[in-house]
Amino acid sequence: MDKTVVVTGSGQGLGLVLANTFASNGWKVIGTGLKPRPENMDQGVRYVELDSSNPDATINFWRQLKDEIGEQTVSLINNAGGYIGGGLLELQPEDYIKQINSIYLTGVYMSRGLIANFNKARLFNMISASAMKPLKDNGAYGAAKTAAAHFFNSLQQQYPPEQYQITNLYPDKMATHGEDNTAMSPKDIAEFILSLAESETSFYLKDAYIYSLKK
Ligand SMILES: NC(=O)c1ccc[n+]([C@@H]2O[C@H](COP(=O)([O-])OP(=O)(O)OC[C@H]3O[C@@H](n4cnc5c(N)ncnc54)[C@H](OP(=O)(O)O)[C@@H]3O)[C@@H](O)[C@H]2O)c1
């Protein structure tokens, strides 16, 4: 099987762990991010500074990748995001726009560019348990995640899974920013997604709700 994966938001956190995990398992990995390449990224990862919420830049990105690798089954992990917490009057208008751009529009434009250029693909979408759990501080973040969930659920209706396997992942808290004994290990999550990307079964995982063993 072809082994090319694109990971958005690979400059830190889970995205960096995903990029390094796939690279160390023999995958051709292209990671995107806003900041310069992180020092602790595996040398096998090709890092591209790309705003994945930019429609023109993302179309160009996918066209170039198609020219380079030709027709094959590509995997895309829509991981870009970033939590901005706060109540209605604490958050500023630019915070709401940033959440929609980084969470929802990155998923829309990266998926659009992929599907416009490749006939078969696997999409893994990092949504969040927050999409179903309104809290007093997660209005902007959770709303953007709910929008992303709705969008990817709609894509699952638009395309047959034999062509585009679309897996929506709803993890609870992950320890992506330092030690946290009750949060899930990003490495475990990355290895789980790797196993899905490498699976050759007669079925696929449509939605997964992922919770820590520890409370
Ligand atoms: N951590 C958790 O507990 C948790 C739980 C459930 C779901 N999630 C979701 O899982 C994913 C990874 O979580 P995380 O904690 O690793 O997130 P994170 O540390 O905040 O990293 C998110 C990454 O996305 C990048 N990004 C934002 N906008 C982008 C854009 N327009 N184009 C390209 N990259 C962009 C950021 O780049 P810059 O740093 O350069 O801005 C950052 O590297 C996110 O979607 C998050 O919402 C996280």
mmCIF file of N, CA, C and O in Angstrom, residues 31-101:
data_model
loop_
_atom_site.group_PDB
_atom_site.id
_atom_site.type_symbol
_atom_site.label_atom_id
_atom_site.label_comp_id
_atom_site.label_asym_id
_atom_site.label_seq_id
_atom_site.Cartn_x
_atom_site.Cartn_y
_atom_site.Cartn_z
ATOM 1 N N GLY A 31 4.277 17.546 6.842
ATOM 2 C CA GLY A 31 3.630 18.225 7.962
ATOM 3 C C GLY A 31 3.450 19.699 7.643
ATOM 4 O O GLY A 31 4.344 20.311 7.067
ATOM 5 N N THR A 32 2.290 20.247 8.008
ATOM 6 C CA THR A 32 2.086 21.688 7.806
ATOM 7 C C THR A 32 2.031 22.386 9.156
ATOM 8 O O THR A 32 1.724 21.766 10.174
ATOM 9 N N GLY A 33 2.318 23.685 9.130
ATOM 10 C CA GLY A 33 2.219 24.475 10.353
ATOM 11 C C GLY A 33 2.431 25.942 10.041
ATOM 12 O O GLY A 33 2.857 26.294 8.936
ATOM 13 N N LEU A 34 2.127 26.764 11.002
ATOM 14 C CA LEU A 34 2.261 28.210 10.807
ATOM 15 C C LEU A 34 3.658 28.695 11.167
ATOM 16 O O LEU A 34 4.203 29.572 10.522
ATOM 17 N N LYS A 35 4.224 28.094 12.211
ATOM 18 C CA LYS A 35 5.545 28.539 12.687
ATOM 19 C C LYS A 35 6.652 27.810 11.904
ATOM 20 O O LYS A 35 6.375 26.852 11.189
ATOM 21 N N PRO A 36 7.946 28.259 12.069
ATOM 22 C CA PRO A 36 9.038 27.513 11.435
ATOM 23 C C PRO A 36 9.130 26.087 11.973
ATOM 24 O O PRO A 36 8.606 25.762 13.043
ATOM 25 N N ARG A 37 9.834 25.244 11.212
ATOM 26 C CA ARG A 37 9.999 23.829 11.568
ATOM 27 C C ARG A 37 10.509 23.663 13.006
ATOM 28 O O ARG A 37 11.510 24.293 13.381
ATOM 29 N N PRO A 38 9.867 22.806 13.794
ATOM 30 C CA PRO A 38 10.359 22.605 15.165
ATOM 31 C C PRO A 38 11.648 21.774 15.186
ATOM 32 O O PRO A 38 11.828 20.903 14.322
ATOM 33 N N GLU A 39 12.509 22.053 16.155
ATOM 34 C CA GLU A 39 13.808 21.375 16.211
ATOM 35 C C GLU A 39 13.682 19.875 16.447
ATOM 36 O O GLU A 39 14.490 19.092 15.970
ATOM 37 N N ASN A 40 12.669 19.472 17.221
ATOM 38 C CA ASN A 40 12.561 18.056 17.578
ATOM 39 C C ASN A 40 11.714 17.250 16.594
ATOM 40 O O ASN A 40 11.187 16.194 16.932
ATOM 41 N N MET A 41 11.624 17.746 15.365
ATOM 42 C CA MET A 41 10.886 16.997 14.331
ATOM 43 C C MET A 41 11.825 15.997 13.666
ATOM 44 O O MET A 41 12.975 16.321 13.348
ATOM 45 N N ASP A 42 11.327 14.777 13.427
ATOM 46 C CA ASP A 42 12.096 13.719 12.752
ATOM 47 C C ASP A 42 12.597 14.249 11.398
ATOM 48 O O ASP A 42 11.844 14.892 10.660
ATOM 49 N N GLN A 43 13.855 13.945 11.089
ATOM 50 C CA GLN A 43 14.449 14.440 9.831
ATOM 51 C C GLN A 43 13.710 13.906 8.609
ATOM 52 O O GLN A 43 13.778 14.494 7.523
ATOM 53 N N GLY A 44 12.996 12.815 8.774
ATOM 54 C CA GLY A 44 12.253 12.224 7.648
ATOM 55 C C GLY A 44 10.984 12.975 7.296
ATOM 56 O O GLY A 44 10.370 12.710 6.268
ATOM 57 N N VAL A 45 10.564 13.906 8.148
ATOM 58 C CA VAL A 45 9.324 14.654 7.876
ATOM 59 C C VAL A 45 9.649 15.855 6.997
ATOM 60 O O VAL A 45 10.588 16.598 7.274
ATOM 61 N N ARG A 46 8.877 16.023 5.925
ATOM 62 C CA ARG A 46 9.017 17.263 5.151
ATOM 63 C C ARG A 46 8.037 18.281 5.754
ATOM 64 O O ARG A 46 6.826 18.033 5.820
ATOM 65 N N TYR A 47 8.578 19.383 6.225
ATOM 66 C CA TYR A 47 7.741 20.379 6.900
ATOM 67 C C TYR A 47 7.489 21.549 5.953
ATOM 68 O O TYR A 47 8.420 22.066 5.333
ATOM 69 N N VAL A 48 6.224 21.934 5.854
ATOM 70 C CA VAL A 48 5.844 23.029 4.958
ATOM 71 C C VAL A 48 5.140 24.100 5.786
ATOM 72 O O VAL A 48 4.152 23.795 6.462
ATOM 73 N N GLU A 49 5.665 25.318 5.734
ATOM 74 C CA GLU A 49 4.940 26.415 6.395
ATOM 75 C C GLU A 49 3.745 26.755 5.521
ATOM 76 O O GLU A 49 3.894 27.285 4.430
ATOM 77 N N LEU A 50 2.573 26.392 5.991
ATOM 78 C CA LEU A 50 1.360 26.552 5.187
ATOM 79 C C LEU A 50 0.191 26.874 6.107
ATOM 80 O O LEU A 50 -0.075 26.125 7.047
ATOM 81 N N ASP A 51 -0.469 27.971 5.815
ATOM 82 C CA ASP A 51 -1.703 28.271 6.530
ATOM 83 C C ASP A 51 -2.789 27.406 5.904
ATOM 84 O O ASP A 51 -3.263 27.677 4.798
ATOM 85 N N SER A 52 -3.154 26.352 6.601
ATOM 86 C CA SER A 52 -4.093 25.373 6.035
ATOM 87 C C SER A 52 -5.522 25.904 5.969
ATOM 88 O O SER A 52 -6.418 25.196 5.509
ATOM 89 N N SER A 53 -5.751 27.151 6.404
ATOM 90 C CA SER A 53 -7.081 27.745 6.247
ATOM 91 C C SER A 53 -7.124 28.687 5.042
ATOM 92 O O SER A 53 -8.123 29.365 4.824
ATOM 93 N N ASN A 54 -6.031 28.696 4.261
ATOM 94 C CA ASN A 54 -5.970 29.585 3.089
ATOM 95 C C ASN A 54 -6.388 28.792 1.844
ATOM 96 O O ASN A 54 -5.702 27.849 1.446
ATOM 97 N N PRO A 55 -7.516 29.157 1.196
ATOM 98 C CA PRO A 55 -8.021 28.326 0.099
ATOM 99 C C PRO A 55 -7.063 28.216 -1.079
ATOM 100 O O PRO A 55 -6.878 27.122 -1.624
ATOM 101 N N ASP A 56 -6.421 29.321 -1.495
ATOM 102 C CA ASP A 56 -5.531 29.260 -2.667
ATOM 103 C C ASP A 56 -4.264 28.469 -2.340
ATOM 104 O O ASP A 56 -3.812 27.631 -3.128
ATOM 105 N N ALA A 57 -3.688 28.740 -1.162
ATOM 106 C CA ALA A 57 -2.448 28.057 -0.784
ATOM 107 C C ALA A 57 -2.677 26.548 -0.655
ATOM 108 O O ALA A 57 -1.819 25.745 -1.044
ATOM 109 N N THR A 58 -3.844 26.157 -0.155
ATOM 110 C CA THR A 58 -4.082 24.717 0.034
ATOM 111 C C THR A 58 -4.303 24.019 -1.313
ATOM 112 O O THR A 58 -3.815 22.904 -1.525
ATOM 113 N N ILE A 59 -5.001 24.674 -2.231
ATOM 114 C CA ILE A 59 -5.196 24.070 -3.570
ATOM 115 C C ILE A 59 -3.835 23.876 -4.237
ATOM 116 O O ILE A 59 -3.546 22.817 -4.805
ATOM 117 N N ASN A 60 -2.970 24.903 -4.168
ATOM 118 C CA ASN A 60 -1.625 24.786 -4.767
ATOM 119 C C ASN A 60 -0.834 23.655 -4.127
ATOM 120 O O ASN A 60 -0.137 22.906 -4.808
ATOM 121 N N PHE A 61 -0.941 23.563 -2.819
ATOM 122 C CA PHE A 61 -0.237 22.505 -2.083
ATOM 123 C C PHE A 61 -0.631 21.133 -2.622
ATOM 124 O O PHE A 61 0.231 20.297 -2.931
ATOM 125 N N TRP A 62 -1.927 20.865 -2.787
ATOM 126 C CA TRP A 62 -2.388 19.539 -3.216
ATOM 127 C C TRP A 62 -2.055 19.281 -4.679
ATOM 128 O O TRP A 62 -1.720 18.154 -5.053
ATOM 129 N N ARG A 63 -2.129 20.329 -5.512
ATOM 130 C CA ARG A 63 -1.760 20.150 -6.930
ATOM 131 C C ARG A 63 -0.294 19.735 -7.039
ATOM 132 O O ARG A 63 0.052 18.833 -7.790
ATOM 133 N N GLN A 64 0.550 20.413 -6.272
ATOM 134 C CA GLN A 64 1.986 20.097 -6.315
ATOM 135 C C GLN A 64 2.246 18.680 -5.822
ATOM 136 O O GLN A 64 3.064 17.951 -6.381
ATOM 137 N N LEU A 65 1.532 18.276 -4.784
ATOM 138 C CA LEU A 65 1.735 16.917 -4.260
ATOM 139 C C LEU A 65 1.299 15.878 -5.296
ATOM 140 O O LEU A 65 1.969 14.869 -5.497
ATOM 141 N N LYS A 66 0.184 16.151 -5.971
ATOM 142 C CA LYS A 66 -0.294 15.223 -7.015
ATOM 143 C C LYS A 66 0.743 15.116 -8.136
ATOM 144 O O LYS A 66 1.053 14.011 -8.604
ATOM 145 N N ASP A 67 1.302 16.262 -8.557
ATOM 146 C CA ASP A 67 2.330 16.232 -9.609
ATOM 147 C C ASP A 67 3.531 15.401 -9.161
ATOM 148 O O ASP A 67 4.148 14.706 -9.955
ATOM 149 N N GLU A 68 3.824 15.482 -7.883
ATOM 150 C CA GLU A 68 5.023 14.806 -7.371
ATOM 151 C C GLU A 68 4.829 13.302 -7.194
ATOM 152 O O GLU A 68 5.686 12.514 -7.591
ATOM 153 N N ILE A 69 3.682 12.889 -6.623
ATOM 154 C CA ILE A 69 3.547 11.460 -6.257
ATOM 155 C C ILE A 69 2.579 10.695 -7.156
ATOM 156 O O ILE A 69 2.501 9.478 -7.066
ATOM 157 N N GLY A 70 1.844 11.423 -8.005
ATOM 158 C CA GLY A 70 0.895 10.740 -8.888
ATOM 159 C C GLY A 70 -0.277 10.172 -8.116
ATOM 160 O O GLY A 70 -0.484 10.489 -6.940
ATOM 161 N N GLU A 71 -1.047 9.302 -8.801
ATOM 162 C CA GLU A 71 -2.263 8.768 -8.182
ATOM 163 C C GLU A 71 -1.905 7.703 -7.149
ATOM 164 O O GLU A 71 -1.251 6.715 -7.469
ATOM 165 N N GLN A 72 -2.267 7.919 -5.935
ATOM 166 C CA GLN A 72 -2.134 6.900 -4.890
ATOM 167 C C GLN A 72 -3.102 7.238 -3.767
ATOM 168 O O GLN A 72 -3.713 8.310 -3.771
ATOM 169 N N THR A 73 -3.257 6.319 -2.833
ATOM 170 C CA THR A 73 -4.144 6.582 -1.699
ATOM 171 C C THR A 73 -3.380 7.382 -0.659
ATOM 172 O O THR A 73 -2.453 6.875 -0.029
ATOM 173 N N VAL A 74 -3.767 8.637 -0.507
ATOM 174 C CA VAL A 74 -3.081 9.521 0.441
ATOM 175 C C VAL A 74 -3.900 9.575 1.729
ATOM 176 O O VAL A 74 -5.129 9.501 1.692
ATOM 177 N N SER A 75 -3.213 9.689 2.851
ATOM 178 C CA SER A 75 -3.917 9.928 4.108
ATOM 179 C C SER A 75 -3.746 11.379 4.517
ATOM 180 O O SER A 75 -2.673 11.961 4.314
ATOM 181 N N LEU A 76 -4.804 11.941 5.059
ATOM 182 C CA LEU A 76 -4.771 13.323 5.572
ATOM 183 C C LEU A 76 -5.248 13.288 7.020
ATOM 184 O O LEU A 76 -6.316 12.741 7.307
ATOM 185 N N ILE A 77 -4.438 13.868 7.916
ATOM 186 C CA ILE A 77 -4.890 14.009 9.306
ATOM 187 C C ILE A 77 -5.165 15.483 9.550
ATOM 188 O O ILE A 77 -4.249 16.318 9.594
ATOM 189 N N ASN A 78 -6.442 15.812 9.635
ATOM 190 C CA ASN A 78 -6.858 17.180 9.928
ATOM 191 C C ASN A 78 -6.732 17.393 11.437
ATOM 192 O O ASN A 78 -7.670 17.137 12.196
ATOM 193 N N ASN A 79 -5.546 17.843 11.819
ATOM 194 C CA ASN A 79 -5.212 17.959 13.243
ATOM 195 C C ASN A 79 -5.128 19.415 13.717
ATOM 196 O O ASN A 79 -5.216 19.683 14.909
ATOM 197 N N ALA A 80 -4.924 20.360 12.788
ATOM 198 C CA ALA A 80 -4.704 21.761 13.193
ATOM 199 C C ALA A 80 -5.845 22.223 14.096
ATOM 200 O O ALA A 80 -6.998 21.832 13.916
ATOM 201 N N GLY A 81 -5.492 23.035 15.056
ATOM 202 C CA GLY A 81 -6.513 23.516 15.985
ATOM 203 C C GLY A 81 -5.886 24.471 16.967
ATOM 204 O O GLY A 81 -5.104 25.340 16.584
ATOM 205 N N GLY A 82 -6.174 24.253 18.208
ATOM 206 C CA GLY A 82 -5.636 25.143 19.246
ATOM 207 C C GLY A 82 -6.779 25.751 20.021
ATOM 208 O O GLY A 82 -7.697 26.330 19.430
ATOM 209 N N TYR A 83 -6.704 25.590 21.326
ATOM 210 C CA TYR A 83 -7.821 25.967 22.209
ATOM 211 C C TYR A 83 -7.720 27.418 22.659
ATOM 212 O O TYR A 83 -6.691 27.837 23.179
ATOM 213 N N ILE A 84 -8.759 28.184 22.439
ATOM 214 C CA ILE A 84 -8.847 29.536 23.019
ATOM 215 C C ILE A 84 -10.050 29.525 23.955
ATOM 216 O O ILE A 84 -11.196 29.435 23.506
ATOM 217 N N GLY A 85 -9.770 29.547 25.253
ATOM 218 C CA GLY A 85 -10.837 29.461 26.242
ATOM 219 C C GLY A 85 -11.246 30.833 26.754
ATOM 220 O O GLY A 85 -10.439 31.765 26.773
ATOM 221 N N GLY A 86 -12.491 30.934 27.183
ATOM 222 C CA GLY A 86 -12.952 32.182 27.777
ATOM 223 C C GLY A 86 -14.441 32.372 27.532
ATOM 224 O O GLY A 86 -15.018 31.754 26.640
ATOM 225 N N GLY A 87 -15.045 33.246 28.355
ATOM 226 C CA GLY A 87 -16.472 33.526 28.238
ATOM 227 C C GLY A 87 -16.750 34.565 27.159
ATOM 228 O O GLY A 87 -15.839 35.111 26.527
ATOM 229 N N LEU A 88 -18.016 34.837 26.992
ATOM 230 C CA LEU A 88 -18.489 35.704 25.901
ATOM 231 C C LEU A 88 -17.777 37.051 25.849
ATOM 232 O O LEU A 88 -17.332 37.485 24.786
ATOM 233 N N LEU A 89 -17.663 37.718 27.007
ATOM 234 C CA LEU A 89 -17.076 39.065 26.992
ATOM 235 C C LEU A 89 -15.562 39.037 27.149
ATOM 236 O O LEU A 89 -14.897 40.033 26.858
ATOM 237 N N GLU A 90 -15.027 37.902 27.583
ATOM 238 C CA GLU A 90 -13.555 37.796 27.677
ATOM 239 C C GLU A 90 -12.936 37.621 26.293
ATOM 240 O O GLU A 90 -11.897 38.191 25.975
ATOM 241 N N LEU A 91 -13.551 36.800 25.475
ATOM 242 C CA LEU A 91 -13.005 36.569 24.133
ATOM 243 C C LEU A 91 -13.314 37.762 23.244
ATOM 244 O O LEU A 91 -14.367 38.395 23.368
ATOM 245 N N GLN A 92 -12.382 38.037 22.336
ATOM 246 C CA GLN A 92 -12.535 39.153 21.406
ATOM 247 C C GLN A 92 -13.001 38.618 20.051
ATOM 248 O O GLN A 92 -12.820 37.434 19.754
ATOM 249 N N PRO A 93 -13.555 39.491 19.201
ATOM 250 C CA PRO A 93 -14.003 38.998 17.886
ATOM 251 C C PRO A 93 -12.923 38.220 17.152
ATOM 252 O O PRO A 93 -13.211 37.182 16.527
ATOM 253 N N GLU A 94 -11.659 38.659 17.258
ATOM 254 C CA GLU A 94 -10.606 37.939 16.523
ATOM 255 C C GLU A 94 -10.401 36.515 17.063
ATOM 256 O O GLU A 94 -9.942 35.629 16.335
ATOM 257 N N ASP A 95 -10.738 36.292 18.344
ATOM 258 C CA ASP A 95 -10.624 34.939 18.893
ATOM 259 C C ASP A 95 -11.620 33.986 18.222
ATOM 260 O O ASP A 95 -11.286 32.838 17.911
ATOM 261 N N TYR A 96 -12.844 34.480 18.011
ATOM 262 C CA TYR A 96 -13.865 33.636 17.365
ATOM 263 C C TYR A 96 -13.440 33.313 15.936
ATOM 264 O O TYR A 96 -13.572 32.180 15.473
ATOM 265 N N ILE A 97 -12.890 34.336 15.242
ATOM 266 C CA ILE A 97 -12.452 34.125 13.856
ATOM 267 C C ILE A 97 -11.297 33.125 13.831
ATOM 268 O O ILE A 97 -11.247 32.219 12.989
ATOM 269 N N LYS A 98 -10.368 33.288 14.790
ATOM 270 C CA LYS A 98 -9.210 32.386 14.830
ATOM 271 C C LYS A 98 -9.646 30.932 15.048
ATOM 272 O O LYS A 98 -9.104 30.012 14.426
ATOM 273 N N GLN A 99 -10.636 30.719 15.918
ATOM 274 C CA GLN A 99 -11.094 29.342 16.161
ATOM 275 C C GLN A 99 -11.736 28.746 14.920
ATOM 276 O O GLN A 99 -11.498 27.594 14.575
ATOM 277 N N ILE A 100 -12.533 29.559 14.230
ATOM 278 C CA ILE A 100 -13.176 29.057 13.003
ATOM 279 C C ILE A 100 -12.112 28.768 11.942
ATOM 280 O O ILE A 100 -12.157 27.741 11.266
ATOM 281 N N ASN A 101 -11.143 29.662 11.806
ATOM 282 C CA ASN A 101 -10.088 29.446 10.802
ATOM 283 C C ASN A 101 -9.268 28.207 11.126
ATOM 284 O O ASN A 101 -9.079 27.335 10.280
#
